[in-house]
Amino acid sequence: MKFFNQFLIILLAFATFTIAQGTGKIAGTVTSEKGPMVGVNVYLENTTIGAATDANGMYFIDRVPAGVYTLIASSVGYKTVKIKITVKENETVKQDIKMVEDPLLLDAVVVVGTPGGIGIRKKDASFAINTIDATQINRLSPSSTASLLDAIPGVWSESSGGVAGANIFVRGLPSSGDAPFVTIAINGGPTYGVETLSFFEQSSIFRIDETVALTEVTRGGPNAVFSNAEPGMTVNFNLRKGGEKTEGRLKYETSDYYLQRFGGYMSGKIAKNFYYMVGGYVKTSPGIRNTQFNSENGRQLTVQLTKLFKRGALNVFTRLTNDYGQWVLPMALNTGNDLGTFSPLGNATRFRTLQINAQGDSATFDFANGRGWKGSISGLNANFDLGGGWTISDVLTYTTGDANTFGFVPNGNPIRVSDLGLATVKTRSGKVLKGTDYVQNYGHWVVLKNIQSITNDLSINKIWKNHNITFGVYQARWAAKDFWTLGNHIPVENVANGDILDGIPADSIAAHGGGDPWNYGLNSAGDARVFAGYLADSWKVMPALRVDIGARYEWIDLEYTLDHGSLPDGIIDKTVSRSGKDYAFTAAVNYDISPVLGTFARFSDSYQFPHFDMLREGKYSIDNNGNIEANDFKQYELGLKYDSQLFSLFATGFLNQVYVFDGDVGAKREAALLNTRTIGIELDGVVSVQNFMLRAIATYQKGEITEADVAPEVVGNSIWRQPDWQFRIAPSYKLVLGKLNATIYGAIRSVGKRWDSRDNVFQLDGYTKIDAGVIVSTPGNISFQVYIDNLNNSEGLTEGDPRDPMAANGRPIFGRSIRFSVIHDF
């Protein structure tokens, strides 16, 4: 590590040393149909020489070595402009630029899926990539990071678990929960070393706010080779950066469920070539599913500094978060409760004193804390032009904090009071229940999870003739320390904020058709280390044809220590020390059929090593040398890209064949290793006619289990918990009302049926959800927004009971809610 740091410092120091001779200047104004454009990036292709436009839309680039260049102007939401220019010594080239809107963001420069984050235009990408800018995020008004992914094809996001209780699925890759094939990144750096652990997935430690400028989402493709070698999906959030002009946003938001949220950002100039951005939010709310107390609370602060040099840039950020919300779980269906607002948790069940070890010690826990994140994520991005076609880049991310879970979890079926055969059944508060009332076993689950992670991706890039060659080194270390106490079942009245039954044990409910009580606890610690090298080449065979190839080799070391049982007893039950190594390969061909039409084809052979939970379950394979073997992923992709003034489309067909682990804590089914196969197509398109725009995404996929190491009867079953089809259609219309500008928008999202489990016991019905909103802007840069989520009050289910498929429980989406915002941009 010491050598690595010294190496980086030397290279960065060398990168800043340049000799200015034989130079000229470039100047001009950038405009759109709305007038001068502020903050447009104007730069020379294949260099780090450039500038941003000022408050008048003007740009000025100094000290440009004499020569012939391609001048590029890019801004999120507008089509990229390229102009050939010739710079002469001691002269100034005057070049004005006119830009037009880009509704599908095909001209946006994306860094995800590129070696070392060097960037590529979305329309030039030989992989499936979707982008969501700040304007779209504002319209979507996502209640969580996972709910933003409803706007991405190929993704099924069960965001009905709350602000941090999601399950996210990608392209039919099989999973029973969390998000084992999803990496969340900030400015190109992964937020944690592995995608998921039990009771943790990466979206739970990221909160969307006004500091996010652009979201990039890629599935499959070259990510199998670069960065952390994600075979599934990478979601990269690019933070806003400061510029020459001081600007910002203040936003106040409230709702019909008493939300109070205040947030915003400010950015600007500190000194010459030195910029800042700072922003965040504070919020509190009882939630749509009212728990009788404010169950959603949070605050966040993000600071980002950017320093520009003659031949490069250095960017650092830190994000401090303390945010949590109720962990919403499956609930009893058809028992008379409002599925859109029901919460079993309330004042009567908020606190619980639990035994925490076999020695008899106990602790009192507050279940108002739900699931959340209290910690920090910090990062560094460095990019320097070394001259002669050489560029060096580094992306560093450090994460530390607590990702705890406090859940009130249903256990088995609800039963009627009359089934108990008792003369009187009452709650601890003295309420006497009727024979037709329902009662159910619930468990107080506590998961205390302290995590740490540091990742670093260092790459050197060389432009040589028609080749763009990159060599990179990726290193990561991550750790997790856990304490669990699960089970802890008690019987409660099955109504909103129900009370505990008086004098009736959970065993009695179980004896008459409810769930059997059980307990499980652990103390564990895991540490992992990864070192990988990768090599990539983007070869422009001819102007219209490009070949992209990449290869990676990775070494991993895993250490895991476990004390578990019904309660931890201080005796170590398992220690595991494993090492492994594997390689990945990807190759693609990208062909521009015409200026508006392009296509690509790609093959990727990649891997995913086991994580700590697999070591605990013993579900992993070792080779003859004792090395741990990775799960295997083979993916084929075929894409089509079309872009015109009226209509744009990005379509991707895919086929994946994978070997993966399937297991879930507390599940009745046995953990298993499976082979699966899925074929599908993703569509993302937009039609734009004057003031009207229609955007649509759609996914169709068909997957099945082809092999299983246990339960061979599941072979031939469909991939579970993911619909075969889903689509979202989102129209919008702009209109002028005197001095006011208004945008009316909405969305219809429809999903098909899904199997509840790998056993394909029963199917959840499909559903349709409608959203609507309006934004009115005034001449004083003040906007008013009304957003109605689930306008039709759909009771669609996102899942059944993943731990007991035979129980009559399910998790519905949130009921209708209305949010109102006041926004001031300056």
Short mmCIF file of N, CA and C in Angstrom, two decimals, residues 9-115:
data_model
loop_
_atom_site.label_atom_id
_atom_site.label_comp_id
_atom_site.label_asym_id
_atom_site.label_seq_id
_atom_site.Cartn_x
_atom_site.Cartn_y
_atom_site.Cartn_z
N ILE A 9 1.52 9.56 -5.99
CA ILE A 9 1.98 10.92 -5.74
C ILE A 9 2.98 11.38 -6.79
N ILE A 10 3.90 10.48 -7.14
CA ILE A 10 4.92 10.82 -8.15
C ILE A 10 4.26 11.11 -9.50
N LEU A 11 3.29 10.25 -9.87
CA LEU A 11 2.64 10.44 -11.15
C LEU A 11 1.81 11.72 -11.18
N LEU A 12 1.11 12.00 -10.09
CA LEU A 12 0.31 13.21 -10.05
C LEU A 12 1.20 14.45 -10.10
N ALA A 13 2.34 14.39 -9.40
CA ALA A 13 3.26 15.52 -9.42
C ALA A 13 3.81 15.75 -10.83
N PHE A 14 4.14 14.64 -11.49
CA PHE A 14 4.66 14.74 -12.85
C PHE A 14 3.61 15.31 -13.79
N ALA A 15 2.35 14.95 -13.53
CA ALA A 15 1.27 15.38 -14.42
C ALA A 15 1.06 16.88 -14.40
N THR A 16 1.40 17.55 -13.30
CA THR A 16 1.16 18.98 -13.18
C THR A 16 2.28 19.83 -13.79
N PHE A 17 3.36 19.18 -14.23
CA PHE A 17 4.50 19.91 -14.78
C PHE A 17 4.39 19.99 -16.30
N THR A 18 4.14 21.15 -16.82
CA THR A 18 4.06 21.31 -18.27
C THR A 18 4.84 22.55 -18.69
N ILE A 19 5.24 22.60 -19.91
CA ILE A 19 5.98 23.75 -20.45
C ILE A 19 5.11 24.42 -21.50
N ALA A 20 4.74 25.67 -21.24
CA ALA A 20 3.85 26.39 -22.14
C ALA A 20 4.66 27.06 -23.24
N GLN A 21 4.49 26.59 -24.47
CA GLN A 21 5.17 27.22 -25.59
C GLN A 21 4.35 26.97 -26.83
N GLY A 22 4.38 27.90 -27.73
CA GLY A 22 3.66 27.77 -28.97
C GLY A 22 2.17 27.59 -28.76
N THR A 23 1.54 28.52 -28.00
CA THR A 23 0.13 28.33 -27.64
C THR A 23 -0.74 29.42 -28.21
N GLY A 24 -2.05 29.10 -28.28
CA GLY A 24 -3.07 30.06 -28.70
C GLY A 24 -4.25 30.01 -27.75
N LYS A 25 -5.36 30.64 -28.15
CA LYS A 25 -6.55 30.72 -27.30
C LYS A 25 -7.80 30.41 -28.10
N ILE A 26 -8.86 30.01 -27.36
CA ILE A 26 -10.16 29.74 -27.98
C ILE A 26 -11.21 30.46 -27.14
N ALA A 27 -12.16 31.16 -27.78
CA ALA A 27 -13.19 31.89 -27.05
C ALA A 27 -14.48 31.89 -27.85
N GLY A 28 -15.60 32.04 -27.16
CA GLY A 28 -16.88 32.10 -27.83
C GLY A 28 -18.04 32.10 -26.85
N THR A 29 -19.24 31.99 -27.40
CA THR A 29 -20.47 31.99 -26.60
C THR A 29 -21.29 30.75 -26.94
N VAL A 30 -21.86 30.12 -25.91
CA VAL A 30 -22.71 28.94 -26.09
C VAL A 30 -24.15 29.33 -25.79
N THR A 31 -25.05 29.05 -26.74
CA THR A 31 -26.46 29.41 -26.57
C THR A 31 -27.36 28.24 -26.93
N SER A 32 -28.62 28.31 -26.48
CA SER A 32 -29.68 27.41 -26.89
C SER A 32 -30.86 28.26 -27.31
N GLU A 33 -31.98 27.66 -27.60
CA GLU A 33 -33.16 28.43 -28.00
C GLU A 33 -33.66 29.32 -26.86
N LYS A 34 -33.22 29.02 -25.62
CA LYS A 34 -33.62 29.80 -24.45
C LYS A 34 -32.66 30.94 -24.17
N GLY A 35 -31.54 31.02 -24.90
CA GLY A 35 -30.57 32.08 -24.68
C GLY A 35 -29.23 31.54 -24.25
N PRO A 36 -28.36 32.38 -23.67
CA PRO A 36 -27.01 31.95 -23.25
C PRO A 36 -27.10 30.82 -22.22
N MET A 37 -26.16 29.87 -22.30
CA MET A 37 -26.14 28.72 -21.41
C MET A 37 -24.98 28.83 -20.42
N VAL A 38 -25.29 28.61 -19.16
CA VAL A 38 -24.30 28.70 -18.09
C VAL A 38 -23.80 27.30 -17.73
N GLY A 39 -22.51 27.18 -17.47
CA GLY A 39 -21.95 25.92 -16.97
C GLY A 39 -21.77 24.84 -18.01
N VAL A 40 -21.76 25.19 -19.30
CA VAL A 40 -21.51 24.20 -20.34
C VAL A 40 -20.02 23.86 -20.37
N ASN A 41 -19.69 22.57 -20.44
CA ASN A 41 -18.30 22.14 -20.53
C ASN A 41 -17.83 22.23 -21.98
N VAL A 42 -16.81 23.01 -22.22
CA VAL A 42 -16.22 23.16 -23.57
C VAL A 42 -14.77 22.71 -23.45
N TYR A 43 -14.42 21.69 -24.24
CA TYR A 43 -13.07 21.14 -24.09
C TYR A 43 -12.59 20.56 -25.42
N LEU A 44 -11.30 20.24 -25.46
CA LEU A 44 -10.70 19.66 -26.65
C LEU A 44 -10.68 18.14 -26.51
N GLU A 45 -11.12 17.45 -27.54
CA GLU A 45 -11.24 15.99 -27.51
C GLU A 45 -9.88 15.34 -27.23
N ASN A 46 -9.91 14.29 -26.40
CA ASN A 46 -8.73 13.50 -26.04
C ASN A 46 -7.68 14.31 -25.27
N THR A 47 -8.14 15.39 -24.60
CA THR A 47 -7.27 16.15 -23.72
C THR A 47 -8.07 16.53 -22.47
N THR A 48 -7.38 17.14 -21.51
CA THR A 48 -8.08 17.70 -20.35
C THR A 48 -8.10 19.22 -20.41
N ILE A 49 -7.91 19.78 -21.60
CA ILE A 49 -7.89 21.23 -21.79
C ILE A 49 -9.33 21.69 -22.05
N GLY A 50 -9.82 22.63 -21.24
CA GLY A 50 -11.16 23.10 -21.43
C GLY A 50 -11.56 24.15 -20.43
N ALA A 51 -12.86 24.55 -20.48
CA ALA A 51 -13.39 25.56 -19.57
C ALA A 51 -14.90 25.40 -19.54
N ALA A 52 -15.54 26.09 -18.59
CA ALA A 52 -16.99 26.11 -18.49
C ALA A 52 -17.50 27.51 -18.80
N THR A 53 -18.69 27.62 -19.39
CA THR A 53 -19.24 28.92 -19.73
C THR A 53 -19.66 29.68 -18.48
N ASP A 54 -19.57 31.01 -18.54
CA ASP A 54 -19.91 31.85 -17.39
C ASP A 54 -21.38 32.26 -17.42
N ALA A 55 -21.76 33.25 -16.60
CA ALA A 55 -23.15 33.66 -16.48
C ALA A 55 -23.71 34.20 -17.79
N ASN A 56 -22.85 34.62 -18.72
CA ASN A 56 -23.29 35.15 -20.01
C ASN A 56 -23.14 34.13 -21.14
N GLY A 57 -22.83 32.89 -20.77
CA GLY A 57 -22.68 31.85 -21.77
C GLY A 57 -21.34 31.88 -22.49
N MET A 58 -20.40 32.67 -21.98
CA MET A 58 -19.10 32.81 -22.64
C MET A 58 -18.08 31.86 -22.05
N TYR A 59 -17.16 31.40 -22.90
CA TYR A 59 -16.07 30.54 -22.44
C TYR A 59 -14.76 31.07 -23.01
N PHE A 60 -13.67 30.74 -22.30
CA PHE A 60 -12.34 31.18 -22.73
C PHE A 60 -11.34 30.10 -22.34
N ILE A 61 -10.63 29.55 -23.33
CA ILE A 61 -9.62 28.52 -23.09
C ILE A 61 -8.26 29.09 -23.46
N ASP A 62 -7.38 29.14 -22.47
CA ASP A 62 -6.07 29.76 -22.65
C ASP A 62 -4.98 28.69 -22.79
N ARG A 63 -3.84 29.07 -23.30
CA ARG A 63 -2.64 28.23 -23.37
C ARG A 63 -2.90 26.90 -24.07
N VAL A 64 -3.44 26.97 -25.24
CA VAL A 64 -3.70 25.76 -26.04
C VAL A 64 -2.55 25.58 -27.02
N PRO A 65 -1.81 24.46 -26.95
CA PRO A 65 -0.73 24.23 -27.91
C PRO A 65 -1.25 24.31 -29.35
N ALA A 66 -0.50 24.93 -30.20
CA ALA A 66 -0.91 25.07 -31.60
C ALA A 66 -1.16 23.70 -32.21
N GLY A 67 -2.22 23.62 -33.04
CA GLY A 67 -2.54 22.36 -33.68
C GLY A 67 -4.00 22.28 -34.10
N VAL A 68 -4.38 21.13 -34.66
CA VAL A 68 -5.76 20.89 -35.11
C VAL A 68 -6.48 20.06 -34.05
N TYR A 69 -7.67 20.50 -33.64
CA TYR A 69 -8.41 19.84 -32.58
C TYR A 69 -9.88 19.67 -32.95
N THR A 70 -10.54 18.82 -32.16
CA THR A 70 -12.00 18.75 -32.18
C THR A 70 -12.50 19.39 -30.90
N LEU A 71 -13.21 20.52 -31.05
CA LEU A 71 -13.78 21.23 -29.90
C LEU A 71 -15.14 20.63 -29.57
N ILE A 72 -15.33 20.29 -28.31
CA ILE A 72 -16.57 19.63 -27.87
C ILE A 72 -17.26 20.50 -26.82
N ALA A 73 -18.57 20.66 -26.97
CA ALA A 73 -19.39 21.34 -25.98
C ALA A 73 -20.45 20.34 -25.50
N SER A 74 -20.51 20.14 -24.18
CA SER A 74 -21.46 19.18 -23.64
C SER A 74 -22.11 19.71 -22.38
N SER A 75 -23.38 19.41 -22.22
CA SER A 75 -24.14 19.78 -21.04
C SER A 75 -25.27 18.77 -20.88
N VAL A 76 -25.49 18.33 -19.66
CA VAL A 76 -26.53 17.35 -19.41
C VAL A 76 -27.88 17.87 -19.91
N GLY A 77 -28.56 17.08 -20.71
CA GLY A 77 -29.86 17.46 -21.26
C GLY A 77 -29.79 18.07 -22.65
N TYR A 78 -28.56 18.21 -23.19
CA TYR A 78 -28.38 18.78 -24.52
C TYR A 78 -27.47 17.89 -25.35
N LYS A 79 -27.69 17.92 -26.65
CA LYS A 79 -26.87 17.12 -27.55
C LYS A 79 -25.46 17.71 -27.63
N THR A 80 -24.47 16.83 -27.63
CA THR A 80 -23.07 17.26 -27.70
C THR A 80 -22.76 17.84 -29.09
N VAL A 81 -22.01 18.92 -29.09
CA VAL A 81 -21.60 19.56 -30.35
C VAL A 81 -20.10 19.34 -30.53
N LYS A 82 -19.69 18.92 -31.74
CA LYS A 82 -18.28 18.75 -32.07
C LYS A 82 -17.93 19.62 -33.27
N ILE A 83 -16.83 20.38 -33.14
CA ILE A 83 -16.42 21.29 -34.21
C ILE A 83 -14.90 21.17 -34.41
N LYS A 84 -14.48 21.02 -35.65
CA LYS A 84 -13.05 21.00 -35.98
C LYS A 84 -12.50 22.43 -35.98
N ILE A 85 -11.42 22.64 -35.26
CA ILE A 85 -10.81 23.97 -35.24
C ILE A 85 -9.30 23.84 -35.37
N THR A 86 -8.67 24.93 -35.78
CA THR A 86 -7.21 25.00 -35.87
C THR A 86 -6.72 26.14 -35.00
N VAL A 87 -5.85 25.82 -34.05
CA VAL A 87 -5.30 26.82 -33.13
C VAL A 87 -3.90 27.19 -33.62
N LYS A 88 -3.68 28.50 -33.79
CA LYS A 88 -2.38 28.99 -34.23
C LYS A 88 -1.70 29.76 -33.09
N GLU A 89 -0.38 29.76 -33.14
CA GLU A 89 0.40 30.39 -32.09
C GLU A 89 0.09 31.88 -31.98
N ASN A 90 -0.17 32.34 -30.72
CA ASN A 90 -0.41 33.75 -30.40
C ASN A 90 -1.68 34.30 -31.05
N GLU A 91 -2.63 33.44 -31.44
CA GLU A 91 -3.89 33.88 -32.01
C GLU A 91 -5.06 33.34 -31.20
N THR A 92 -6.22 34.00 -31.31
CA THR A 92 -7.44 33.56 -30.61
C THR A 92 -8.47 33.09 -31.63
N VAL A 93 -8.93 31.84 -31.49
CA VAL A 93 -9.96 31.30 -32.36
C VAL A 93 -11.32 31.69 -31.79
N LYS A 94 -12.17 32.36 -32.58
CA LYS A 94 -13.52 32.72 -32.16
C LYS A 94 -14.48 31.63 -32.63
N GLN A 95 -15.17 30.97 -31.68
CA GLN A 95 -16.05 29.88 -32.06
C GLN A 95 -17.29 29.89 -31.16
N ASP A 96 -18.42 30.37 -31.72
CA ASP A 96 -19.70 30.31 -31.01
C ASP A 96 -20.35 28.95 -31.24
N ILE A 97 -21.19 28.53 -30.30
CA ILE A 97 -21.77 27.18 -30.35
C ILE A 97 -23.27 27.27 -30.04
N LYS A 98 -24.08 26.57 -30.84
CA LYS A 98 -25.53 26.49 -30.63
C LYS A 98 -25.88 25.07 -30.24
N MET A 99 -26.67 24.90 -29.13
CA MET A 99 -26.99 23.57 -28.61
C MET A 99 -28.49 23.34 -28.62
N VAL A 100 -28.89 22.06 -28.80
CA VAL A 100 -30.31 21.67 -28.79
C VAL A 100 -30.53 20.60 -27.73
N GLU A 101 -31.77 20.47 -27.26
CA GLU A 101 -32.09 19.55 -26.18
C GLU A 101 -31.90 18.09 -26.58
N ASP A 102 -31.61 17.25 -25.59
CA ASP A 102 -31.34 15.82 -25.78
C ASP A 102 -32.19 15.05 -24.76
N PRO A 103 -33.46 14.78 -25.06
CA PRO A 103 -34.38 14.23 -24.04
C PRO A 103 -33.98 12.86 -23.51
N LEU A 104 -33.32 12.02 -24.30
CA LEU A 104 -32.89 10.71 -23.83
C LEU A 104 -31.46 10.72 -23.31
N LEU A 105 -30.85 11.92 -23.32
CA LEU A 105 -29.48 12.11 -22.81
C LEU A 105 -28.48 11.20 -23.52
N LEU A 106 -28.69 10.94 -24.81
CA LEU A 106 -27.77 10.08 -25.55
C LEU A 106 -26.41 10.72 -25.74
N ASP A 107 -26.34 12.04 -25.64
CA ASP A 107 -25.05 12.72 -25.79
C ASP A 107 -24.37 13.00 -24.45
N ALA A 108 -24.99 12.58 -23.37
CA ALA A 108 -24.36 12.77 -22.06
C ALA A 108 -23.10 11.93 -21.96
N VAL A 109 -22.07 12.50 -21.36
CA VAL A 109 -20.83 11.75 -21.14
C VAL A 109 -20.97 10.95 -19.86
N VAL A 110 -20.85 9.64 -19.96
CA VAL A 110 -21.00 8.76 -18.81
C VAL A 110 -19.64 8.16 -18.47
N VAL A 111 -19.41 7.95 -17.17
CA VAL A 111 -18.13 7.38 -16.75
C VAL A 111 -18.27 5.92 -16.34
N VAL A 112 -19.48 5.50 -15.92
CA VAL A 112 -19.66 4.13 -15.51
C VAL A 112 -19.50 3.21 -16.72
N GLY A 113 -18.83 2.07 -16.51
CA GLY A 113 -18.62 1.13 -17.60
C GLY A 113 -17.43 1.46 -18.48
N THR A 114 -16.64 2.48 -18.09
CA THR A 114 -15.45 2.84 -18.86
C THR A 114 -14.22 2.61 -17.98
N PRO A 115 -13.11 2.19 -18.56
CA PRO A 115 -11.92 1.89 -17.75
C PRO A 115 -11.41 3.13 -17.03
#
